[in-house]
Coordinates of C-alpha atoms in Angstrom, one line a residue:
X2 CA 20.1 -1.9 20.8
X3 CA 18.7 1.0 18.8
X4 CA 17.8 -1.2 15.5
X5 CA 17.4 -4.2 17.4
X6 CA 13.5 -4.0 15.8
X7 CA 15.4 -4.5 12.2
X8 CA 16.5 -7.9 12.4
X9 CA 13.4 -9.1 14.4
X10 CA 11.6 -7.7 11.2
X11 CA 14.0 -9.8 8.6
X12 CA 13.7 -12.6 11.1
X13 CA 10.1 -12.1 10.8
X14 CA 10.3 -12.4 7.2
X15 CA 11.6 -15.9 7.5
X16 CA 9.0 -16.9 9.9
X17 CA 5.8 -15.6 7.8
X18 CA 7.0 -15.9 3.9
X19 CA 4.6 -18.1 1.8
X20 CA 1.8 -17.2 4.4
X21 CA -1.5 -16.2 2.9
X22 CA -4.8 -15.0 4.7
X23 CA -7.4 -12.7 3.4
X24 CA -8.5 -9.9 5.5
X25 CA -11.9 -9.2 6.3
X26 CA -12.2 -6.2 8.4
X27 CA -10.1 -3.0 9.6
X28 CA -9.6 -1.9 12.8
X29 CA -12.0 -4.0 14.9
X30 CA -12.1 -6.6 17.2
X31 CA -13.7 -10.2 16.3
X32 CA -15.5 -11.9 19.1
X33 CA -15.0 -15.7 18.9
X34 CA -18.2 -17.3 17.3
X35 CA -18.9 -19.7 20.3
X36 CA -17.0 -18.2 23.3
X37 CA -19.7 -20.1 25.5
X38 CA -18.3 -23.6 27.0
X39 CA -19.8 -26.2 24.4
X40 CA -21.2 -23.1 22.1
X41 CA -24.4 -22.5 24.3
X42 CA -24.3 -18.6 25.1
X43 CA -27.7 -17.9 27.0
X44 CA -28.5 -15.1 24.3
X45 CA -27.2 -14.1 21.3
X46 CA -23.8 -12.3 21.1
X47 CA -23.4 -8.6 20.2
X48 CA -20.6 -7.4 18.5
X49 CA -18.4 -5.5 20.4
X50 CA -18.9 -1.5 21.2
X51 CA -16.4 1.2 20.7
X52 CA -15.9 3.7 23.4
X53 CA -13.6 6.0 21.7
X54 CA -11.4 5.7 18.2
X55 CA -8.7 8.7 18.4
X56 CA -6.2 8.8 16.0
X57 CA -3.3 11.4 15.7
X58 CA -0.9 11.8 12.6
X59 CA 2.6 14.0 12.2
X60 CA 3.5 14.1 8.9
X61 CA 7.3 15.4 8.0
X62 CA 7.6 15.9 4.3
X63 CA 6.0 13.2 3.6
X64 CA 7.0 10.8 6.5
X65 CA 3.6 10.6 8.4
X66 CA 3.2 8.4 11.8
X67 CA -0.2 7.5 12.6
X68 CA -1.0 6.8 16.3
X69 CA -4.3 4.9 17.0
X70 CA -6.0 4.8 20.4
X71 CA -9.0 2.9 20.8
X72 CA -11.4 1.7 23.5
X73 CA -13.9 -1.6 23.0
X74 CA -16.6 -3.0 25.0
X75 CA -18.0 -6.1 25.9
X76 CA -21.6 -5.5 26.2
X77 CA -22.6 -9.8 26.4
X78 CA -23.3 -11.4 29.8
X79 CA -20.0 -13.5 29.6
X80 CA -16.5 -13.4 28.9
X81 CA -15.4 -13.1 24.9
X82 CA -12.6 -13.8 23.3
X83 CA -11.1 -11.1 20.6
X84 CA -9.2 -11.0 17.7
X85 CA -7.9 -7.2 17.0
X86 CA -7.1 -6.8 13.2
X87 CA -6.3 -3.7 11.3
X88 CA -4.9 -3.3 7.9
X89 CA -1.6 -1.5 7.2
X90 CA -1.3 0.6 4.4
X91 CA 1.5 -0.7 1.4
X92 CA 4.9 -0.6 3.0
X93 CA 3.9 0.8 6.4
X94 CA 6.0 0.0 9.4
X95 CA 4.6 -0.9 12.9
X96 CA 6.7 0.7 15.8
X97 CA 4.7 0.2 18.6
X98 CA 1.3 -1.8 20.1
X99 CA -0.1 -1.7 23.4
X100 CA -2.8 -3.6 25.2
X101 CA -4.0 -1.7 28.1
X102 CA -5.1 -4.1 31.3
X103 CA -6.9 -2.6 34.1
X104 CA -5.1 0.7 33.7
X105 CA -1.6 -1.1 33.0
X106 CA 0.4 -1.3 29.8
X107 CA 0.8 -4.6 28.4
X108 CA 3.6 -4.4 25.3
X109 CA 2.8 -6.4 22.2
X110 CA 4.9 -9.5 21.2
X111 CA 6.3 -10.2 17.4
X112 CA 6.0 -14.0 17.4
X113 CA 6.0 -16.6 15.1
X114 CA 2.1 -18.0 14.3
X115 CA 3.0 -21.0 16.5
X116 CA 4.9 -19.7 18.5
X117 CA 1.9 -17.3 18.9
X118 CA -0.9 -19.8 19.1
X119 CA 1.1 -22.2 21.9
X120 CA 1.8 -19.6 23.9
X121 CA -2.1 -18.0 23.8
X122 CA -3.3 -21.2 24.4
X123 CA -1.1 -20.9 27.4
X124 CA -2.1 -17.9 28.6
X125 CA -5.8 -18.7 27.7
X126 CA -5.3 -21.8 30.5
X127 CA -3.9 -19.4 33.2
X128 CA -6.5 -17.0 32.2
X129 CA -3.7 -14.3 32.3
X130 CA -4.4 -11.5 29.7
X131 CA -1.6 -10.0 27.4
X132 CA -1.9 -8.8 23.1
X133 CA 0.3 -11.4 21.0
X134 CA 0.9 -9.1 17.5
X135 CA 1.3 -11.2 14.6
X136 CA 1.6 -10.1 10.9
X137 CA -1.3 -11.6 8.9
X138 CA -0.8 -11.8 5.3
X139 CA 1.6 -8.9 4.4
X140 CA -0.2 -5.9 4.6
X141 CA -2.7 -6.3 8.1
X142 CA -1.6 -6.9 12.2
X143 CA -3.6 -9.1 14.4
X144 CA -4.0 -9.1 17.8
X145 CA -5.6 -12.0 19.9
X146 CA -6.9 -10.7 23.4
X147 CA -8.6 -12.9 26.1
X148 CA -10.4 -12.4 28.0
X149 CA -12.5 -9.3 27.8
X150 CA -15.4 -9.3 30.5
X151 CA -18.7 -8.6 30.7
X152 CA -19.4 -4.8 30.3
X153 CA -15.4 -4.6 30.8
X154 CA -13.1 -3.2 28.2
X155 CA -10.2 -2.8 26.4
X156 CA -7.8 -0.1 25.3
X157 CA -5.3 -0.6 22.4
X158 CA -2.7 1.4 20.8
X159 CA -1.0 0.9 17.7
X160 CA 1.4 3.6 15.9
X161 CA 2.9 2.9 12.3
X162 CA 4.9 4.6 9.6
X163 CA 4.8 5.4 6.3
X164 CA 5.7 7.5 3.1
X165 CA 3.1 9.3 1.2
X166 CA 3.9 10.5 -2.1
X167 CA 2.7 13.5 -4.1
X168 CA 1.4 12.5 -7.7
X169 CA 0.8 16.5 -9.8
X170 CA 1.8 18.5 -6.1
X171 CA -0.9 16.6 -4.4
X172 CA -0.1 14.2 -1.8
X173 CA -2.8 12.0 -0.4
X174 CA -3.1 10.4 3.5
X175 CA -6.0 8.4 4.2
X176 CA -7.2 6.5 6.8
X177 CA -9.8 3.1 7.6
X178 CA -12.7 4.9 9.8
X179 CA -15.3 2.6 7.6
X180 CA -15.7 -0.3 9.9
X181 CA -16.1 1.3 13.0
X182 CA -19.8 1.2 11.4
X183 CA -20.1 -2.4 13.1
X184 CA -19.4 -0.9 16.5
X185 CA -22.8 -2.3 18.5
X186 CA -23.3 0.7 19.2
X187 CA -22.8 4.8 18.8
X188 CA -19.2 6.0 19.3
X189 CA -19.1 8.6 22.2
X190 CA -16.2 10.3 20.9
X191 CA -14.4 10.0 17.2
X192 CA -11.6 12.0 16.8
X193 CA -8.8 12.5 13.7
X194 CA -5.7 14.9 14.1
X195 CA -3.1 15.4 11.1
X196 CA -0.2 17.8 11.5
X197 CA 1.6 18.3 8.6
X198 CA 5.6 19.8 8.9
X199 CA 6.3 20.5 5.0
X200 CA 9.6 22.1 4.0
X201 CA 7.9 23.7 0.7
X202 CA 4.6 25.8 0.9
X203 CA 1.5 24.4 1.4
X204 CA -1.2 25.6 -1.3
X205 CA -4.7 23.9 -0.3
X206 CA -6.1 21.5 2.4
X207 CA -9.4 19.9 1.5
X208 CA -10.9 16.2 2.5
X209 CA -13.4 14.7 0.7
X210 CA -14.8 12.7 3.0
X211 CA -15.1 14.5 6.6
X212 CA -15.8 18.3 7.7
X213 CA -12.4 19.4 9.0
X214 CA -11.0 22.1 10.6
X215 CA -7.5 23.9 9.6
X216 CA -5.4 25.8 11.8
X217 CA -2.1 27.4 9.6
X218 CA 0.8 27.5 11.7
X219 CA 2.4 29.0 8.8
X220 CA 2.7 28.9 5.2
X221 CA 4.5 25.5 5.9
X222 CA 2.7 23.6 8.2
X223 CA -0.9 23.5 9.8
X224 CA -3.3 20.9 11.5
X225 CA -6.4 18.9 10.1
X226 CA -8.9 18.3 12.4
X227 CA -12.4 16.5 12.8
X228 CA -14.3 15.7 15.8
X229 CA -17.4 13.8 16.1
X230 CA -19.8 12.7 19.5
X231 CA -22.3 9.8 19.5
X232 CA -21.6 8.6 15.8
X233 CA -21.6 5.7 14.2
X234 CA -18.4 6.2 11.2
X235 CA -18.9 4.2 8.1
X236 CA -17.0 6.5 6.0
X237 CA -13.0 6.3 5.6
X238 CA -10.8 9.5 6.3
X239 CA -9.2 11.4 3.6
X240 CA -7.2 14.2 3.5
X241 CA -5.4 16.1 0.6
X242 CA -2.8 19.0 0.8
X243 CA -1.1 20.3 -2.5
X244 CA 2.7 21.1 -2.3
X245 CA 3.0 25.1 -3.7
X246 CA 6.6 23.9 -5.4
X247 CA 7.2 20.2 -6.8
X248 CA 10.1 19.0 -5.9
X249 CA 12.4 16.7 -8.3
X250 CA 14.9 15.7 -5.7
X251 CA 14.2 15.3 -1.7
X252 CA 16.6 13.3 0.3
X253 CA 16.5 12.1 4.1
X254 CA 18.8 10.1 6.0
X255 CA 19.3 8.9 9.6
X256 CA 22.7 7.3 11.0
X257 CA 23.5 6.6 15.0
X258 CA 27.5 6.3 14.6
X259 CA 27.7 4.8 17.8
X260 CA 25.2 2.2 17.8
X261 CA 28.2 -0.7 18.1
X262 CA 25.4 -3.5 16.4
X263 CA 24.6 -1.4 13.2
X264 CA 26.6 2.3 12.0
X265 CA 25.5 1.8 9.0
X266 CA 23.2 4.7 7.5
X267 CA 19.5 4.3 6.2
X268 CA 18.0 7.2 3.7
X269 CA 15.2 7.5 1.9
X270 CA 14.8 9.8 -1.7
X271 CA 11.6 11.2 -3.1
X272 CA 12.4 11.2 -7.0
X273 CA 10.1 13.1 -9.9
X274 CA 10.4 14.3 -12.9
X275 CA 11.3 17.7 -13.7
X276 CA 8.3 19.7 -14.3
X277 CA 9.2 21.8 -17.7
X278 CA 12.4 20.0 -17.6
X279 CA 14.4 18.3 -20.4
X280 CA 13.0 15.0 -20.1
X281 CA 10.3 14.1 -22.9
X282 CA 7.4 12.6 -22.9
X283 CA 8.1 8.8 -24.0
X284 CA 6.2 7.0 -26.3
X285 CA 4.9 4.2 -25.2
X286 CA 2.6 0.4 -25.9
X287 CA -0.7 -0.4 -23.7
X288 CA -1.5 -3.9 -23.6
X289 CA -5.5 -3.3 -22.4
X290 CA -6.8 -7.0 -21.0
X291 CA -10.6 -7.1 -20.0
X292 CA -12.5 -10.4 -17.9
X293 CA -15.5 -10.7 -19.7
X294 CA -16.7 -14.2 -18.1
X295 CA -20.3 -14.2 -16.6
X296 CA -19.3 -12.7 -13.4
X297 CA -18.5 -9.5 -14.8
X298 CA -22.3 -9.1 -16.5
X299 CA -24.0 -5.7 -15.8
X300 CA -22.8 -2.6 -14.1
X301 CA -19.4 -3.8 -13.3
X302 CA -18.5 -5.3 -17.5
X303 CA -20.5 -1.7 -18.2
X304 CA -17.8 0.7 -16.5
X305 CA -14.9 -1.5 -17.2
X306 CA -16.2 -0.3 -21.0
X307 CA -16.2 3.1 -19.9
X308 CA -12.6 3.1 -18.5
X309 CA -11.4 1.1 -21.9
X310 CA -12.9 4.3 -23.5
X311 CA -11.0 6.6 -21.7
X312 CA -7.8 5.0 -22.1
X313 CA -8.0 4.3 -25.9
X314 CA -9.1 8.4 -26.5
X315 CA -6.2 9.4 -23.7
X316 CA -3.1 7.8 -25.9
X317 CA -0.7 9.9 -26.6
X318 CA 0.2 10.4 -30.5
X319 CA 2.7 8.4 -30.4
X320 CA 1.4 5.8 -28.4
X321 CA 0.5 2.1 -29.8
X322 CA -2.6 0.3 -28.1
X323 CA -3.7 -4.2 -27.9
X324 CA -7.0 -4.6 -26.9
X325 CA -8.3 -8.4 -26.0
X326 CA -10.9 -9.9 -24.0
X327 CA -10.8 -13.2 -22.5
X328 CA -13.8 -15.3 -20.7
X329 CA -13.6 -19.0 -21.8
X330 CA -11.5 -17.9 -25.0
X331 CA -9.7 -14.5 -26.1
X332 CA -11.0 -11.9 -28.6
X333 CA -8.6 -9.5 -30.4
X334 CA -9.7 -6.4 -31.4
X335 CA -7.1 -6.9 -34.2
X336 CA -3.3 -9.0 -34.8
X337 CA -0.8 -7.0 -32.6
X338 CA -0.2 -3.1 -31.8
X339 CA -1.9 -0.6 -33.1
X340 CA -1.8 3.1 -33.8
X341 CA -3.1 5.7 -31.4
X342 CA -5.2 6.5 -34.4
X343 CA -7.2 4.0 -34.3
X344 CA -8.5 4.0 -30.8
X345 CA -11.8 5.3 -32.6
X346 CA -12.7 1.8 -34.2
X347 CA -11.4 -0.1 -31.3
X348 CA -13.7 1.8 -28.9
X349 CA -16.5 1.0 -31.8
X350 CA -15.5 -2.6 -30.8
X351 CA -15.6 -2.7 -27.3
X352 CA -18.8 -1.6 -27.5
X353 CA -20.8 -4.2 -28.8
X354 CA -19.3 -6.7 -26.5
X355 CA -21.1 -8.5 -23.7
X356 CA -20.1 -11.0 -20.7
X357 CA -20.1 -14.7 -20.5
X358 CA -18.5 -17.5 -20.3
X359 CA -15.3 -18.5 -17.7
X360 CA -12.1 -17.1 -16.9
X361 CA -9.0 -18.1 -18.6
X362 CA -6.4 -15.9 -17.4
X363 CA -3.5 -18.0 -18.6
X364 CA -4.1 -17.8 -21.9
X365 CA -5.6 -14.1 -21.9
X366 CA -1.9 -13.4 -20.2
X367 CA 0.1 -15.2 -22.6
X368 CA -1.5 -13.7 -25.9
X369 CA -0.6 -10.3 -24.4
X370 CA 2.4 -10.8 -23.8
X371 CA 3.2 -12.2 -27.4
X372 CA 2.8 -8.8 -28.9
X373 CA 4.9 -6.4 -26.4
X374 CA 7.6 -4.9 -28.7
X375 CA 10.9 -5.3 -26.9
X376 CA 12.1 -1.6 -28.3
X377 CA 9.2 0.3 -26.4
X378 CA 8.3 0.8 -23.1
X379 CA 5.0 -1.7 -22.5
X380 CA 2.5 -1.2 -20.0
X381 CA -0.3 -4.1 -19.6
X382 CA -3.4 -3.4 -17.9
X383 CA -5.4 -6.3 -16.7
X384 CA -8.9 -6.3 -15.6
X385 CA -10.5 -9.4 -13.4
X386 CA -12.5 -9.9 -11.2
X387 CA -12.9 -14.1 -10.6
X388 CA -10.5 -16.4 -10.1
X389 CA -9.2 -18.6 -13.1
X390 CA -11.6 -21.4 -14.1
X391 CA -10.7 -22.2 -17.5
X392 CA -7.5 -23.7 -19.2
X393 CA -4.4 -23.5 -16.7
X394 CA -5.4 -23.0 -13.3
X395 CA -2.8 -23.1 -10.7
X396 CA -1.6 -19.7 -10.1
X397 CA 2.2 -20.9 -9.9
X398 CA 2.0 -22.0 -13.5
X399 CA 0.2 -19.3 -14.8
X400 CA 2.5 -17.1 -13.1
X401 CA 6.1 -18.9 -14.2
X402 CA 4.1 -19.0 -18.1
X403 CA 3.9 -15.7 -17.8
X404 CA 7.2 -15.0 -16.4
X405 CA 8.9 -17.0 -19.7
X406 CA 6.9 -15.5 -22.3
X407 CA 6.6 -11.6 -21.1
X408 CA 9.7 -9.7 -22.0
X409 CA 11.9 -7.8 -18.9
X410 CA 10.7 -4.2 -20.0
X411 CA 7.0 -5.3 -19.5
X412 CA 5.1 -3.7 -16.4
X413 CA 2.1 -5.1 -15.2
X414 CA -0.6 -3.4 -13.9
X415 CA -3.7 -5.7 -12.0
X416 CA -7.1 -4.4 -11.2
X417 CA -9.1 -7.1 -8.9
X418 CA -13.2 -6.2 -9.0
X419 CA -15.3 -7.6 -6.1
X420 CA -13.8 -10.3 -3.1
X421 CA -13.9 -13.2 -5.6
X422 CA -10.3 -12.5 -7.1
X423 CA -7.2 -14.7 -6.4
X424 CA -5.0 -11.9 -4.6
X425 CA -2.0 -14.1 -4.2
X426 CA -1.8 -14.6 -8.2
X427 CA -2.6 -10.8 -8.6
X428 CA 0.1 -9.6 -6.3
X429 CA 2.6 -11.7 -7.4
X430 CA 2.8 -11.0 -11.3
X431 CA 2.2 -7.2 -10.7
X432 CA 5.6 -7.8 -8.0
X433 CA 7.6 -9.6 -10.9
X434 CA 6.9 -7.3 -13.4
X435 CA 7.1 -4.0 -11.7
X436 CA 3.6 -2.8 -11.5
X437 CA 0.6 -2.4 -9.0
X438 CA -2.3 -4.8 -7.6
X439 CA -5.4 -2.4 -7.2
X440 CA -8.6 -3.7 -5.4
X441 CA -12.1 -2.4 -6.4
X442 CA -14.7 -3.6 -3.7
X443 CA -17.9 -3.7 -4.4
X444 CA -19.9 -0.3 -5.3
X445 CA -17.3 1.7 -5.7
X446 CA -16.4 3.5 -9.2
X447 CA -14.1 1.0 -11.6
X448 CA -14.3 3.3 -14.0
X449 CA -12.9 6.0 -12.0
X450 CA -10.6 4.7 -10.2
X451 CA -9.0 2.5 -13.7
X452 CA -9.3 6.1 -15.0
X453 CA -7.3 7.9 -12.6
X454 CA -5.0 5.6 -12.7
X455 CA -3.8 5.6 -16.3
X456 CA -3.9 9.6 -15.8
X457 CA -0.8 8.6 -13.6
X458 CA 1.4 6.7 -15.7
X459 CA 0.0 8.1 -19.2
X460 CA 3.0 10.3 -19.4
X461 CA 6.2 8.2 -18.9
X462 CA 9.1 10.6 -18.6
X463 CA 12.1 8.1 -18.2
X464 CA 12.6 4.1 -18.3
X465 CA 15.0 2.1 -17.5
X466 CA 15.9 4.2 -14.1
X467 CA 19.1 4.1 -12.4
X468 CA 20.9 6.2 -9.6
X469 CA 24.9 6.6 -10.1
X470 CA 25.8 7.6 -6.2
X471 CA 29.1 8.9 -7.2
X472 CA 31.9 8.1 -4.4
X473 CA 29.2 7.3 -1.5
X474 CA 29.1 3.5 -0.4
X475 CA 25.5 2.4 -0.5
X476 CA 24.0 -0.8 -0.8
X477 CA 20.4 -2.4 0.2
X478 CA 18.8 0.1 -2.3
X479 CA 14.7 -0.8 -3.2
X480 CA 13.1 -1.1 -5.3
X481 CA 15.4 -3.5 -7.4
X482 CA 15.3 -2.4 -10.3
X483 CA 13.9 1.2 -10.1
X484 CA 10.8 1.9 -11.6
X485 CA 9.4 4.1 -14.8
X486 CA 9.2 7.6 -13.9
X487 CA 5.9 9.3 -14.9
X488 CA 5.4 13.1 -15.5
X489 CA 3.9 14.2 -11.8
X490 CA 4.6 11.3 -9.7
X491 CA 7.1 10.5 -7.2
X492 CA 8.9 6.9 -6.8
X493 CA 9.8 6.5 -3.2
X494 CA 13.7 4.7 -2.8
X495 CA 15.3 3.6 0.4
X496 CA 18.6 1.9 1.2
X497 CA 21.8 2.1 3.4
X498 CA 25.4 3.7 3.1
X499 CA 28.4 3.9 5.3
X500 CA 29.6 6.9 6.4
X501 CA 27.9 9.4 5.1
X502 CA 28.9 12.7 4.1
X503 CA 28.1 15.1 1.0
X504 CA 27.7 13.1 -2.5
X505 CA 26.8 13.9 -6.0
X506 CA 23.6 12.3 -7.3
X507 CA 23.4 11.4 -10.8
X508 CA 19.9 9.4 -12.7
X509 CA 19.3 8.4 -15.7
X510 CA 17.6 7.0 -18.1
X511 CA 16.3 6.6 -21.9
X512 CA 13.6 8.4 -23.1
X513 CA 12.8 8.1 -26.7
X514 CA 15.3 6.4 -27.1
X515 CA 17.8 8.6 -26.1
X516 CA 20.2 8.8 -22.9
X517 CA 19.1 11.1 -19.9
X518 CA 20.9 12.4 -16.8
X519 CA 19.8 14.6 -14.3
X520 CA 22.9 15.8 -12.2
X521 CA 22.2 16.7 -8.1
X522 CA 25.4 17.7 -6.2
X523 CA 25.8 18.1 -3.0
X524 CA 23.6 15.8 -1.3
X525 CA 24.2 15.5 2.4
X526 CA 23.8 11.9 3.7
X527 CA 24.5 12.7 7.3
X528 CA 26.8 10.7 9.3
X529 CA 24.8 11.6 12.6
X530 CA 21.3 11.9 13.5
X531 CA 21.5 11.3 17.3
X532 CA 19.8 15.0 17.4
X533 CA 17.2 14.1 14.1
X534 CA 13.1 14.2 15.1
X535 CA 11.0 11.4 15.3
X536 CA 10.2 11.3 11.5
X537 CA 13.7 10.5 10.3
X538 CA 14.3 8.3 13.1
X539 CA 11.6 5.9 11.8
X540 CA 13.7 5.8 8.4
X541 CA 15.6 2.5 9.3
X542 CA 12.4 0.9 10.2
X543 CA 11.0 1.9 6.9
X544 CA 13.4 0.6 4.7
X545 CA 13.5 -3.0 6.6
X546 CA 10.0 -3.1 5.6
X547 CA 10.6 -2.1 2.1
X548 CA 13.6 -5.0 2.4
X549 CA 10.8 -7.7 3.7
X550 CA 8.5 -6.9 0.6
X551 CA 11.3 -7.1 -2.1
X552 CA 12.4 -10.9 0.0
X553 CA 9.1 -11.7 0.3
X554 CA 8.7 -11.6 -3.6
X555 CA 12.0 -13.2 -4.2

């Protein structure tokens, strides 16, 4: 049946939860270390070659699908084993993954990992040669392949979803080119196409990272292009496109009426602030939490000083700041919250501070959370980049200690530096607390990147979010609860209704502590999509994958 898919991805769920495995690479395949009977290859092994990486993206306000088409080589003298793995961004959806076999399709399989493993070892004993797709972790696919020959090759396709949101009218799409940079040898072809379908103007197209071509199709849509021969990538794609008009409100919704397994609706709203609107700007509490242990000593404990700096002289007047540091114990910069006005001593302080010493992140956590005012909105931003050494240790008591002590309103934000930090912990107070997990690998900017973040949520606009749907029947809606709305961003919500039809939209919230609705009437959740394009099609998919997250943190 049509969303068949949905409960193999909640069955899925079931199968993978409590599963944990680090990636380490993008979009490559793995040769086995020892794919030689009793480990003795006659010469060493080469990584594997890539023929051709082509990638093609439709994005439909907002709604991109990325299709990947790639083509490896095995350039040793014997047969290798691979494992394919490739990382999905946050909340993408796979739809579809293809092994190609001598010119023949071979469909991926969503399996259980034992179920997985028995039936590869199978197939490895028959020496017959499908992909087995598995989910690893929550946020990468891997594919096991056997056997590739020598000099033979392999073709794989893989196509996901995902929403990208704007954040000031700009709205982001990037995608992992970076480790095609351990292909054995030069690409003969590297191509990346984005067409972009926008139902409000499109100002400017730039990336960053690649030369591109644009091709306008109209004030509403164009193509992104960039082609390469005979290279060897080791940069990631990026591509920005700013909206001419910022859109508060942007509803899609998808419904098959006769599909006799599920009716039901799925739709997915793009909520903003108002720009000019009557929403204020909220004052607000940041907890700031800096790792000083050993580990951080040197460039890395430098910029996270700069980026402490930039926060303290971006508060807003009416803003209170907390400012500790914690390596074998915690330092205070003073008792509790403190006035925006002082952000010019406390800077003073941070200053003179050096690294050493372990990591007690319990404790660091705990003294935080002591001094969020339950009256304010609280935003804690925490800084680490080691795993905790010092004091309480297990990440499930540090992370039900911190559950008691930090009050509901509390949203915490996670910054992980390097590949020595305890993901799982990270991940999983950020998910309880309503914030963000963001990973800084080595050489790239902290300070930057912790910058440009607090430029996103500097301005909160309205807390304590909720939707009133008026006389529609929904239910399933994520996030649960809503997030803060910040001046410029978008928070992306997805859920199901019954029947559909027009409805009148109603969210609020406080700001300053005050009460504020913003009224949208006639909303059309349609009750039948039979005739909708590929984009909104994809919605159900979406939102079972925004389900899987919220039960997977549950």
């Amino acid at each position: 049946m049509k969303h068949r898919w949905v409960g193999a991805l909640l069955l899925m769920f079931v199968l993978f939860a409590g599963i944990y495995s680090p990636v380490k690479a993008d979009g490559i395949i793995i040769p086995e270390s020892s794919p030689c009977p009793g480990g003795d290859c006659p010469l060493p092994m080469q990584q594997l070659a890539i023929r051709y990486h082509h990638v093609t993206v439709t994005i439909e306000d907002q709604i991109a699908t990325t299709h990947i088409d790639q083509v490896f080589v095995n350039p040793n003298e014997w047969t290798v084993e691979g494992t394919y793995i490739f990382p999905l961004p946050q909340d993408a959806a796979v739809s579809h993954f293809t092994l190609w076999v001598d010119g023949e399709p071979v469909e991926g399989k969503v399996l259980d990992r034992d179920q997985a493993r028995q039936t590869y070892e199978a197939i490895v004993r028959e020496m017959r040669d499908p992909a087995l797709l598995e989910y690893m972790d929550r946020g990468a696919v891997q594919a096991r392949i056997f056997p590739i020959p020598p000099q033979g090759e392999r073709r794989i396709e893989l196509e996901y979803q995902q929403v990208l949101t704007a954040e000031n009218g700009l709205v982001r799409y990037s995608y992992p080119l970076n480790t095609e940079k351990f292909s054995a040898e030069l690409l003969e072809s590297v191509k990346v196409s984005v067409e972009v379908h926008s139902s409000t103007p499109v100002r400017a197209v730039y990336s960053p990272s690649h030369t591109i071509d644009v091709s306008r199709q109209s004030e509403m849509a164009f193509t992104a292009s960039y082609e390469a021969t005979n290279v060897r990538p080791d940069t990631d794609f990026a591509l920005y496109y700013s909206l001419g008009e910022s859109q508060a409100f942007h509803l899609f919704s998808y419904r098959d009426p006769q599909d006799p397994t599920d009716p039901d609706g799925f739709f997915l709203l793009l909520l903003a602030p108002q720009p000019g609107g009557t929403a204020q700007q909220v004052s607000k509490d940041v907890l700031l939490v800096l790792d000083r242990s050993g580990s951080m000593e040197g460039e890395k404990f430098q910029q996270a000083q700069a980026a402490l700096r930039y926060i303290l002289q971006h508060l807003n007047p009416g803003d209170r700041f907390y400012l500790e540091t914690f390596s074998s114990n915690v330092a205070a910069y003073a008792n509790g919250l403190r006035p925006a006005e002082e952000a010019g001593q406390a800077i003073a302080w941070a200053n003179q501070l050096g690294a050493a010493g372990s990591t007690d992140i319990n404790r660091a956590l705990l003294d935080a959370a002591s001094v969020a005012d339950a009256e304010r909105p609280t935003y804690l931003i925490f800084l680490t980049d080691g795993l905790p050494t010092e004091g309480v240790t297990a990440p499930d008591a540090i992370i039900a200690n911190f559950q008691q002590a930090a009050p509901n309103h509390l949203r915490l934000f996670a910054f992980g530096v390097g590949y020595d930090v305890d993901t799982f912990l990270l991940d999983s107070l950020t998910q309880e607390h309503h914030g963000l997990s963001t990973y800084v690998r080595p050489g790239e900017a902290l300070d930057e990147i912790l910058s440009s973040f607090y430029e996103r949520i500097s301005t909160p606009v309205l807390t304590d979010v909720s939707i009133d749907f008026g006389d529609l029947a929904v239910y399933d809606v994520y996030p649960q609860p809503l997030p803060d709305l910040f001046a410029g961003s978008q928070v992306v919500v997805v859920g199901r209704y019954r029947r559909g039809g027009a409805a009148a939209l109603t969210v609020s919230g406080q700001a300053n502590g005050e009460w504020q609705e913003f009224y949208y009437p006639d909303q059309l959740f349609t009750p039948d999509s039979r005739e909708a394009t590929d984009a909104l099609d994809n919605l159900p998919r979406l939102w079972a994958t925004r389900k899987i997250g919220y039960l997977l943190n549950q």
